XYZ file of N, CA and C in Angstrom:
282
model
N 50.532 295.754 -106.532
C 51.163 294.489 -106.222
C 52.233 294.216 -107.281
N 53.392 293.782 -106.821
C 54.501 293.459 -107.714
C 54.581 291.951 -107.892
N 54.890 291.494 -109.094
C 55.003 290.068 -109.385
C 56.464 289.666 -109.420
N 56.751 288.434 -109.011
C 58.116 287.917 -108.979
C 58.164 286.571 -109.674
N 59.259 286.299 -110.341
C 59.504 285.015 -110.969
C 60.579 284.300 -110.175
N 60.293 283.092 -109.761
C 61.252 282.326 -108.970
C 62.090 281.460 -109.900
N 63.382 281.657 -109.847
C 64.303 280.833 -110.625
C 65.131 280.042 -109.637
N 65.070 278.737 -109.756
C 65.849 277.896 -108.858
C 66.384 276.693 -109.623
N 67.525 276.242 -109.205
C 68.164 275.084 -109.798
C 67.698 273.847 -109.037
N 67.186 272.864 -109.740
C 66.703 271.636 -109.112
C 67.297 270.430 -109.812
N 67.267 269.308 -109.117
C 67.594 268.023 -109.724
C 66.287 267.235 -109.799
N 66.113 266.465 -110.856
C 64.850 265.755 -111.036
C 65.096 264.329 -111.520
N 64.160 263.447 -111.146
C 64.207 262.054 -111.578
C 62.796 261.617 -111.918
N 62.617 261.053 -113.103
C 61.302 260.552 -113.520
C 61.142 259.118 -113.033
N 60.103 258.886 -112.245
C 59.816 257.550 -111.733
C 59.278 256.720 -112.892
N 59.841 255.545 -113.143
C 59.384 254.743 -114.282
C 57.978 254.185 -114.050
N 57.277 253.938 -115.145
C 55.973 253.298 -115.077
C 56.144 251.835 -114.681
N 55.060 251.219 -114.204
C 55.104 249.812 -113.812
C 55.665 248.970 -114.951
N 56.620 248.119 -114.650
C 57.195 247.203 -115.627
C 58.175 247.847 -116.583
N 58.438 249.125 -116.427
C 59.372 249.840 -117.297
C 60.713 250.023 -116.601
N 61.739 250.193 -117.384
C 63.073 250.482 -116.861
C 63.238 252.008 -116.837
N 63.848 252.514 -115.789
C 64.077 253.961 -115.671
C 64.993 254.443 -116.785
N 64.802 255.688 -117.200
C 65.635 256.291 -118.242
C 67.071 256.491 -117.782
N 67.245 256.625 -116.466
C 68.574 256.839 -115.900
C 68.649 256.173 -114.532
N 69.850 256.035 -114.014
C 70.047 255.459 -112.685
C 69.485 256.413 -111.636
N 68.730 255.912 -110.653
C 68.221 256.809 -109.604
C 69.376 257.533 -108.910
N 69.213 258.822 -108.653
C 70.294 259.600 -108.025
C 70.502 259.205 -106.563
N 71.704 259.474 -106.062
C 72.049 259.122 -104.678
C 71.125 259.771 -103.664
N 70.703 261.020 -103.884
C 69.830 261.696 -102.928
C 68.489 260.980 -102.784
N 68.011 260.372 -103.852
C 66.747 259.627 -103.786
C 66.956 258.267 -103.136
N 67.996 257.560 -103.528
C 68.282 256.235 -102.976
C 68.527 256.316 -101.470
N 69.305 257.299 -101.028
C 69.607 257.412 -99.601
C 68.353 257.723 -98.786
N 67.438 258.519 -99.323
C 66.192 258.818 -98.604
C 65.249 257.625 -98.588
N 65.280 256.812 -99.631
C 64.508 255.565 -99.624
C 65.075 254.600 -98.582
N 66.394 254.472 -98.537
C 67.040 253.580 -97.572
C 66.793 254.023 -96.135
N 66.747 255.330 -95.907
C 66.527 255.859 -94.563
C 65.057 255.798 -94.149
N 64.170 255.492 -95.075
C 62.747 255.424 -94.774
C 62.050 256.771 -94.824
N 62.757 257.802 -95.236
C 62.162 259.137 -95.340
C 61.129 259.175 -96.468
N 61.410 258.439 -97.527
C 60.499 258.291 -98.665
C 60.209 256.797 -98.811
N 58.953 256.462 -99.123
C 58.569 255.056 -99.304
C 57.929 254.865 -100.665
N 58.056 253.667 -101.213
C 57.380 253.317 -102.455
C 55.936 252.976 -102.092
N 54.975 253.558 -102.812
C 53.563 253.340 -102.489
C 52.893 252.358 -103.451
N 51.617 252.107 -103.224
C 50.855 251.134 -104.029
C 50.682 251.577 -105.474
N 50.853 252.856 -105.742
C 50.705 253.378 -107.096
C 51.981 253.222 -107.922
N 53.030 252.675 -107.286
C 54.312 252.564 -107.969
C 55.072 253.869 -107.920
N 54.563 254.806 -107.152
C 55.202 256.101 -106.971
C 55.841 256.186 -105.599
N 55.867 257.384 -105.045
C 56.527 257.609 -103.764
C 55.593 258.316 -102.793
N 55.827 258.073 -101.513
C 55.098 258.750 -100.438
C 56.110 259.407 -99.520
N 55.836 260.654 -99.146
C 56.728 261.449 -98.309
C 55.910 262.106 -97.211
N 56.280 261.863 -95.949
C 55.651 262.551 -94.820
C 56.365 263.870 -94.602
N 55.598 264.954 -94.534
C 56.151 266.287 -94.304
C 55.462 266.895 -93.087
N 55.984 267.989 -92.556
C 55.303 268.660 -91.444
C 53.906 269.172 -91.831
N 53.647 269.278 -93.135
C 52.373 269.803 -93.621
C 51.409 268.707 -94.048
N 51.820 267.453 -93.915
C 50.973 266.330 -94.311
C 51.728 265.367 -95.201
N 50.988 264.454 -95.788
C 51.574 263.420 -96.638
C 51.501 263.869 -98.092
N 52.622 263.741 -98.804
C 52.659 263.992 -100.245
C 52.856 262.666 -100.948
N 52.188 262.474 -102.068
C 52.325 261.245 -102.843
C 52.422 261.570 -104.320
N 53.040 260.656 -105.038
C 53.047 260.738 -106.491
C 52.877 259.335 -107.037
N 52.568 259.239 -108.308
C 52.357 257.948 -108.968
C 53.523 257.646 -109.903
N 53.559 256.419 -110.387
C 54.554 256.045 -111.388
C 54.406 256.978 -112.586
N 55.531 257.397 -113.154
C 55.526 258.317 -114.284
C 55.673 259.769 -113.882
N 55.521 260.067 -112.588
C 55.672 261.437 -112.094
C 57.152 261.764 -111.887
N 57.421 263.016 -111.612
C 58.783 263.517 -111.430
C 58.999 263.823 -109.952
N 60.108 263.330 -109.392
C 60.501 263.692 -108.031
C 61.628 264.716 -108.153
N 61.509 265.797 -107.371
C 62.418 266.929 -107.498
C 63.162 267.156 -106.189
N 64.464 267.413 -106.285
C 65.276 267.834 -105.147
C 65.565 269.322 -105.339
N 65.067 270.145 -104.401
C 65.272 271.583 -104.462
C 66.600 271.956 -103.802
N 67.038 273.188 -103.997
C 68.318 273.672 -103.476
C 68.384 273.597 -101.954
N 67.239 273.700 -101.276
C 67.221 273.636 -99.808
C 67.124 272.200 -99.291
N 67.310 271.222 -100.176
C 67.295 269.791 -99.853
C 65.892 269.246 -99.616
N 64.870 270.021 -99.920
C 63.509 269.516 -99.789
C 63.127 268.750 -101.057
N 62.119 267.906 -100.909
C 61.655 267.053 -102.000
C 60.263 267.506 -102.420
N 59.996 267.441 -103.703
C 58.666 267.740 -104.224
C 58.329 266.799 -105.362
N 57.062 266.745 -105.706
C 56.588 265.889 -106.794
C 55.847 266.739 -107.810
N 56.000 266.410 -109.073
C 55.298 267.114 -110.151
C 54.807 266.103 -111.181
N 53.684 266.417 -111.802
C 53.220 265.670 -112.962
C 54.125 266.057 -114.130
N 54.371 265.140 -115.074
C 55.270 265.451 -116.193
C 54.872 266.713 -116.973
N 53.572 266.919 -117.194
C 53.120 268.087 -117.951
C 53.470 269.382 -117.216
N 53.253 269.393 -115.912
C 53.559 270.573 -115.109
C 55.058 270.816 -115.059
N 55.826 269.743 -114.917
C 57.276 269.869 -114.863
C 57.812 270.468 -116.162
N 57.344 269.969 -117.300
C 57.804 270.481 -118.591
C 57.422 271.945 -118.781
N 56.283 272.351 -118.236
C 55.836 273.738 -118.356
C 56.655 274.681 -117.468
N 56.985 274.216 -116.256
C 57.593 275.104 -115.257
C 59.116 275.048 -115.185
N 59.719 274.021 -115.744
C 61.172 273.864 -115.659
C 61.751 273.657 -117.042
N 62.977 274.139 -117.233
C 63.675 273.885 -118.490
C 65.067 273.364 -118.171
N 65.581 272.465 -119.001
C 66.904 271.886 -118.725
C 67.999 272.943 -118.793
N 68.999 272.768 -117.951
C 70.170 273.645 -117.960
C 71.125 273.108 -119.012
N 71.465 273.941 -119.954
C 72.368 273.511 -121.026
C 73.812 273.638 -120.605
N 74.115 274.679 -119.835
C 75.488 274.902 -119.399
C 75.444 275.571 -118.029
N 76.142 274.988 -117.087
C 76.176 275.530 -115.731
C 77.476 276.290 -115.544
N 77.371 277.594 -115.273
C 78.558 278.410 -115.068
C 78.848 278.462 -113.568
N 80.040 278.055 -113.200
C 80.455 278.061 -111.803
C 81.207 279.348 -111.494
N 80.955 279.888 -110.311
C 81.676 281.087 -109.893
C 83.109 280.727 -109.545
N 84.025 281.611 -109.889
C 85.451 281.328 -109.624
C 85.817 281.676 -108.204
């Protein structure tokens, strides 16, 4: 069996805790999906997303991720820090 490492570029936003101000302005991709009703704010202060595979939820303080294929995912901060690293410089193809 051969092992593979998946490298993908994602955008992420940390949902603020109750009563806290977000570290940054929510991105347009998140705001537009909230406005369209695709994602809803839940009782935990996090987000709820209906998918073809079931309902996904996260709590306040979790990370919402936009993948390259425009899909949304949720991660706990510890998992996000372990699995993703910030891009220091993005090289664009000419």
